[in-house]
Short mmCIF file of C-alpha atoms and ligand atoms in Angstrom, two decimals:
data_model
loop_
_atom_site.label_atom_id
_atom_site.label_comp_id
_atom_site.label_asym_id
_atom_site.label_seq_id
_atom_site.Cartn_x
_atom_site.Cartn_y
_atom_site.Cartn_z
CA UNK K 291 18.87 -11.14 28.65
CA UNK K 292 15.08 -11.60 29.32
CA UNK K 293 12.45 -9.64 28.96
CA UNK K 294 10.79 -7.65 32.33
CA UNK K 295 7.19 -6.78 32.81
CA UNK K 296 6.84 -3.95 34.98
CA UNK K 297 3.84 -1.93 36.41
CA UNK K 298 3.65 1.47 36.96
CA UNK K 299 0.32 2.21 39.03
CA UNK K 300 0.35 6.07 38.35
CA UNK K 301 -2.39 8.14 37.71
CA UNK K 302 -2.55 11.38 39.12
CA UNK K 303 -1.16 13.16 36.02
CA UNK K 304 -4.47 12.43 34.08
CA UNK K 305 -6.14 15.32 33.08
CA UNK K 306 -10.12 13.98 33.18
CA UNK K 307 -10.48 10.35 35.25
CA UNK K 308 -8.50 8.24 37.34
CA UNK K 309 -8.33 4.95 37.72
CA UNK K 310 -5.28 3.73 35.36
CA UNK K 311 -3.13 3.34 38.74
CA UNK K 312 -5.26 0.10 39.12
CA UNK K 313 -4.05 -1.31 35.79
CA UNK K 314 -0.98 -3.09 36.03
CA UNK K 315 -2.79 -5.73 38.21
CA UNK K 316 -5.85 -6.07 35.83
CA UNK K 317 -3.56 -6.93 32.74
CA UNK K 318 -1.63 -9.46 34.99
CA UNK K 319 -4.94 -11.43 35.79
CA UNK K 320 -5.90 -11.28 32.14
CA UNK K 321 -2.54 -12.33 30.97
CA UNK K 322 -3.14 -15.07 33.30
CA UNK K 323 -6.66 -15.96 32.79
CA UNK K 324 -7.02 -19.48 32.33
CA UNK K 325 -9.49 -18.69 29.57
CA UNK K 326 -6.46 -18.07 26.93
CA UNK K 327 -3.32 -19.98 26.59
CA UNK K 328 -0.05 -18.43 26.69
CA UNK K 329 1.10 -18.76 23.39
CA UNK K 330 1.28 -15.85 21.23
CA UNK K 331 0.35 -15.94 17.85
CA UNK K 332 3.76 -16.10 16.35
CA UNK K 333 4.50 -19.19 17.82
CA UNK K 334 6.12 -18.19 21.07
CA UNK K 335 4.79 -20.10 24.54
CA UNK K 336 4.99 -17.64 27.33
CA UNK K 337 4.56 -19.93 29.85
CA UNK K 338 8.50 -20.79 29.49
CA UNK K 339 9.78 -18.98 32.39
CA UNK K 340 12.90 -18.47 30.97
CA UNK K 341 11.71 -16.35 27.94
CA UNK K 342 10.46 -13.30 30.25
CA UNK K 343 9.36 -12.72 34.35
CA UNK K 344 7.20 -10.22 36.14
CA UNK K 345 9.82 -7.34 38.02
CA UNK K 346 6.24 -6.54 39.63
CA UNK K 347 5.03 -2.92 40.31
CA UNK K 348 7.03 -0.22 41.21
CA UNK K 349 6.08 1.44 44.50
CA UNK K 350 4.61 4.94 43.76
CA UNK K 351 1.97 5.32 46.58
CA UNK K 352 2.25 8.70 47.93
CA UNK K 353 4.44 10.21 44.87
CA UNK K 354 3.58 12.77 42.59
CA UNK K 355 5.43 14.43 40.20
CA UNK K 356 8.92 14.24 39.52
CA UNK K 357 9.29 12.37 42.33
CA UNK K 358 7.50 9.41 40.85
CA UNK K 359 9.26 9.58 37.33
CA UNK K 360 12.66 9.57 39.21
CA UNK K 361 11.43 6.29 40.69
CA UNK K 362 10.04 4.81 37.61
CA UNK K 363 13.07 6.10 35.36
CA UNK K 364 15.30 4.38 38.36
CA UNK K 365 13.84 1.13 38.11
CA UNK K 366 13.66 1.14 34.24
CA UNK K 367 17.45 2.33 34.06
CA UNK K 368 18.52 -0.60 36.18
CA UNK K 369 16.38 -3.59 34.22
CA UNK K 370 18.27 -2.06 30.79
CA UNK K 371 21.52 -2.20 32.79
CA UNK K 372 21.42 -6.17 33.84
CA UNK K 373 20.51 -6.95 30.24
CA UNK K 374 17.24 -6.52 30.09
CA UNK K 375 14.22 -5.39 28.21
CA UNK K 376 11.16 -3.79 29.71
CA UNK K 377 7.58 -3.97 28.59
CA UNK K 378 5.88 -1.87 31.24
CA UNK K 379 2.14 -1.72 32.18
CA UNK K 380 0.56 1.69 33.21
CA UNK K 381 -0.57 3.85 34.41
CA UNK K 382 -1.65 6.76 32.54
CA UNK K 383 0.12 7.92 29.17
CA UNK K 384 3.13 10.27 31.70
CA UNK K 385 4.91 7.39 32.60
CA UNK K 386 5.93 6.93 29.17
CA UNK K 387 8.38 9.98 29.90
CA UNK K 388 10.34 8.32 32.10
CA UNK K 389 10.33 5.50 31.03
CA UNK K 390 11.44 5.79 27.28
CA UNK K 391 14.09 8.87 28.63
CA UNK K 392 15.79 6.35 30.26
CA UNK K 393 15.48 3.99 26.82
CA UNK K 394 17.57 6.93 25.75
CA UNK K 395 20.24 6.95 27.70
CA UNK K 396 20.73 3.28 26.86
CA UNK K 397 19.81 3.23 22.99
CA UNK K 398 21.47 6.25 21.11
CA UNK K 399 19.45 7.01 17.96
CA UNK K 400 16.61 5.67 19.71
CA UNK K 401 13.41 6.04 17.16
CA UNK K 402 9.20 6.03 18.86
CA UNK K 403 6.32 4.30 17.32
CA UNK K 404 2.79 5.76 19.27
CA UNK K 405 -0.27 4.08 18.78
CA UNK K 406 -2.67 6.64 20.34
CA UNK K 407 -6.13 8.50 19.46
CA UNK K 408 -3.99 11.91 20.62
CA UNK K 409 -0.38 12.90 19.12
CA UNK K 410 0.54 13.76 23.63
CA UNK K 411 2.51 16.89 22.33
CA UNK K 412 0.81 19.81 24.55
CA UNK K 413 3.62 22.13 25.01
CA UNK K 414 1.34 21.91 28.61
CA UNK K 415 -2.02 21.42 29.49
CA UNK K 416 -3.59 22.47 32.95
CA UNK K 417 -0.69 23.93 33.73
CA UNK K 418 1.35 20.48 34.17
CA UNK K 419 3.74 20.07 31.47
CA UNK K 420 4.39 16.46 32.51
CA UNK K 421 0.41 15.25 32.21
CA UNK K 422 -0.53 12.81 29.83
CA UNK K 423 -1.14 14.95 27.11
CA UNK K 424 2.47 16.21 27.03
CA UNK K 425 4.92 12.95 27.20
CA UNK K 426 6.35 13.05 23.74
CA UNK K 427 6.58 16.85 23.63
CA UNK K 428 8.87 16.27 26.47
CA UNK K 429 10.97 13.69 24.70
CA UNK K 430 11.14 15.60 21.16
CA UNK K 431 12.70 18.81 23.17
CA UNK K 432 15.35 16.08 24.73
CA UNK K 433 16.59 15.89 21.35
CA UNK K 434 17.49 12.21 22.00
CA UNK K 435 14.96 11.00 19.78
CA UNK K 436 16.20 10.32 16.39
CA UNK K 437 11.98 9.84 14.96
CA UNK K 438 8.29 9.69 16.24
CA UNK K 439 5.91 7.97 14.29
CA UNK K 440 2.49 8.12 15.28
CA UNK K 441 -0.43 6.05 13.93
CA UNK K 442 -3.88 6.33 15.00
CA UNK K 443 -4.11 10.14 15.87
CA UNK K 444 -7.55 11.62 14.95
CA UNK K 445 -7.74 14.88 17.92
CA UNK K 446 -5.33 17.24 16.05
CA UNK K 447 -5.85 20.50 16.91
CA UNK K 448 -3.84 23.26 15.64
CA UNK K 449 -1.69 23.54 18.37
CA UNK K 450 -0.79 20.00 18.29
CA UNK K 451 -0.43 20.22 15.04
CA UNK K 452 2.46 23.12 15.25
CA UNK K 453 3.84 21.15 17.98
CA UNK K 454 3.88 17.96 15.11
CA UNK K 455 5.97 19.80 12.62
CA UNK K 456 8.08 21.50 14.99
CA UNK K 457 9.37 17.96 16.19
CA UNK K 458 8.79 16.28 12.49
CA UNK K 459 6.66 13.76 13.65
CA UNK K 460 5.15 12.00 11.38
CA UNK K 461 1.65 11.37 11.62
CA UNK K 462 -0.63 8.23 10.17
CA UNK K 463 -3.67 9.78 11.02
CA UNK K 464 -6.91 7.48 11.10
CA UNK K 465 -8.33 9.04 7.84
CA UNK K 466 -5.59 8.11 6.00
CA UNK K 467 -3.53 4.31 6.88
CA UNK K 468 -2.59 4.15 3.60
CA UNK K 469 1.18 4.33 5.01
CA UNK K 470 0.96 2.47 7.87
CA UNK K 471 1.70 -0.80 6.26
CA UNK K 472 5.35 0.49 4.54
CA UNK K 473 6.54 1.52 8.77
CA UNK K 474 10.27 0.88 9.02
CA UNK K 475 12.65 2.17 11.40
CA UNK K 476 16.81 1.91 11.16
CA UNK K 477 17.44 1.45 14.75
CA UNK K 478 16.46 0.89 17.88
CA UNK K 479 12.69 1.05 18.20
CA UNK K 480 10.24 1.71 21.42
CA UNK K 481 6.71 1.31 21.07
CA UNK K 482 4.13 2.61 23.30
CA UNK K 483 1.02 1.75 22.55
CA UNK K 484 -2.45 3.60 24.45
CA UNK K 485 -5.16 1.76 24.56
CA UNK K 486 -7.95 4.67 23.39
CA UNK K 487 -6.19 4.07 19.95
CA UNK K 488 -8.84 1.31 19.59
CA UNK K 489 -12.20 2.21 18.97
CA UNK K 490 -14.22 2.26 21.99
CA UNK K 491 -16.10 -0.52 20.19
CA UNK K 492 -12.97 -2.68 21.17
CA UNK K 493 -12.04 -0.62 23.86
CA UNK K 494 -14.60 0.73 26.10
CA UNK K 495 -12.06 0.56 29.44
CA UNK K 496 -10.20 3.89 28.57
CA UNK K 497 -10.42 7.43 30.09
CA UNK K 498 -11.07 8.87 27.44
CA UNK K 499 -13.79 7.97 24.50
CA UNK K 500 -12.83 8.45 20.74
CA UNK K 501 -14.58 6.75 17.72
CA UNK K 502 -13.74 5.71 14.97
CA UNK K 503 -10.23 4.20 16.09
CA UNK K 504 -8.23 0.99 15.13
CA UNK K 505 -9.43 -2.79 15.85
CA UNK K 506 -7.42 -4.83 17.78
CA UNK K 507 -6.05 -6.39 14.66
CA UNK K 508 -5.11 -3.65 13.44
CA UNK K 509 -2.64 -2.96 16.29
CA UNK K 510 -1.65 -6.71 16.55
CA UNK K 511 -1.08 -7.05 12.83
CA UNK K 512 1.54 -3.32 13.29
CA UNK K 513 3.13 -4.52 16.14
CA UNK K 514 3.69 -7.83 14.38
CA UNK K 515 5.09 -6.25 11.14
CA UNK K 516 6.40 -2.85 11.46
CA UNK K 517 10.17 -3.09 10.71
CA UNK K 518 12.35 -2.13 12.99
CA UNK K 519 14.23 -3.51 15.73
CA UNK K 520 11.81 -3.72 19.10
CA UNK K 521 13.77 -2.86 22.39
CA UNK K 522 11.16 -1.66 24.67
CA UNK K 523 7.30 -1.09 25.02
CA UNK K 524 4.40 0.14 27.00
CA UNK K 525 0.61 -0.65 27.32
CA UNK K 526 -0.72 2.56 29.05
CA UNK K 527 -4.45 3.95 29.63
CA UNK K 528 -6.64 1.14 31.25
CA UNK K 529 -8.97 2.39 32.81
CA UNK K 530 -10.48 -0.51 35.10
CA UNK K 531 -13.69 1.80 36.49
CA UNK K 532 -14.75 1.49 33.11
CA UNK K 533 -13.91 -2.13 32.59
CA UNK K 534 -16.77 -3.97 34.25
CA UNK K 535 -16.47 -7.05 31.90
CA UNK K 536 -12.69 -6.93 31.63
CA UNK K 537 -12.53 -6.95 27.96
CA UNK K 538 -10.46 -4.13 27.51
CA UNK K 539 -7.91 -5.72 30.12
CA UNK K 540 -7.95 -8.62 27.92
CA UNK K 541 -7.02 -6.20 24.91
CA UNK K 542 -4.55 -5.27 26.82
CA UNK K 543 -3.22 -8.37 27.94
CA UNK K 544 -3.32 -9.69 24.18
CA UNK K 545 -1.21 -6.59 22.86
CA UNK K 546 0.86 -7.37 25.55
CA UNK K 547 1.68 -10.99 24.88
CA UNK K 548 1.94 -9.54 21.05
CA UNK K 549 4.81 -7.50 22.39
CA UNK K 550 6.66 -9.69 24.67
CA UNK K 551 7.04 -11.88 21.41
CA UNK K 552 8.19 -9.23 19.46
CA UNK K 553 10.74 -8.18 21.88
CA UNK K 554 11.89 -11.91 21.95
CA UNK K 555 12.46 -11.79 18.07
CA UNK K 556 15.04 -8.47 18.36
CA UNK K 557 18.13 -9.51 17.06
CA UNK K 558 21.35 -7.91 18.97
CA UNK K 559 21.52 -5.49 22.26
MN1 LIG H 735 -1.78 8.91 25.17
MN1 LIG H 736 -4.89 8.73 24.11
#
């Protein structure tokens, strides 16, 4: 068992900008940046090559739609089949459909924590019901998703809303993280994490704007201590156009190095 980076360069299911296909690669140079070591902060040194390896990005030029998922849920299928588990790098907030449906497959009573500035639950929006807005509607109705917990959320309308107690989510909105410290989970655990959950004053490289979000400690400090048992994650949502300084990349990369260390802590699987 190791862990597997992979990136998913998709963006054409984003409803406003584009630009998170060029991701993957932006987050591998930060990750790499000789300006940072590779240590995270709980003590692990990621420059052991056997702890984790890159599986690279997987080939999506030219595919849309389901087409693409089928290739993305392919590729994550077969890493959780050798043993592995798979942090993956996108790519707009759709890949996450794919990508934690085949978590399911793999993980019965699988349970989602979402770090996001929007709860994703259209029931459809511009008439494509597998856009970024819609992944975790998509996984509730799969009914292979034994809990969603969602911290950061602050665009509820009342749509989403309905959608949120149809599925039970439950929902740490930003006005109120009074709960977010007591987060436990029996079970297996994925965590996808988009990066307009920061506050643009962390995060300016995002699609899509949203103040008065989380810090970057605030997401390093849950993904540190949420209970729960971590067996696979995403960092979705770069937006390099709007990156000229690459700090948001470096969020990214730091979230990510967070993770990787997590998922080297899960006991079991
Ligand atoms: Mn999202
Ligand atoms: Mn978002």
């Amino acid at each position: 068992m190791t862990i597997k980076l992979l990136g998913l360069p998709q963006d054409n299911n984003s409803s406003f900008l584009l630009g998170p296909a060029l991701a993957p690669d932006r987050i591998r140079e930060a990750l790499h940046s000789d300006s940072a070591n590779m240590f995270t902060e709980t003590g692990h040194d990621l420059g052991d090559a056997s702890l984790w390896s890159d599986a690279g990005n997987v080939l999506l030029a030219g595919l849309e739609g389901l087409a693409a998922f089928e290739a993305i849920h392919t590729k994550v299928a077969q890493l959780i089949g050798a043993g592995h588990r798979v942090l993956s790098l996108g790519g707009d907030h759709s890949v996450a459909y794919p990508v934690i449906a085949a978590h399911t497959a793999a993980y019965s009573g699988l349970n989602i924590l979402h770090i996001d500035a929007h709860p994703d639950l259209y029931d459809n929006m511009l008439d494509n019901p597998y856009s970024h807005a819609s992944p975790f509607a998509r996984l509730m109705e799969s009914g292979a998703i034994a809990k969603l917990v969602q911290v950061g959320i602050r665009t509820l309308n009342a749509h989403q809303r309905e959608q949120a107690e149809r599925f039970g989510a439950q929902i740490h909105e930003m006005r109120d993280l009074s709960g977010v410290a007591g987060i436990a989970f029996d079970g297996p655990v994925y965590l996808s994490f988009d990066l307009d959950a920061l506050d643009p004053a962390f995060a300016p490289g995002v699609s899509h704007f949203e103040p008065g979000g989380l810090s970057t400690r605030d997401v390093l400090s849950l993904v540190q201590r949420f209970r729960g048992n971590l067996v696979g994650a995403d960092v979705v949502e770069l937006n390099p156009h709007r990156d000229p300084y690459g700090v948001t990349a470096m969020v990214a990369a730091k979230v990510t190095k967070e993770l990787i260390g997590r998922l080297i802590d899960t006991k079991g699987h």
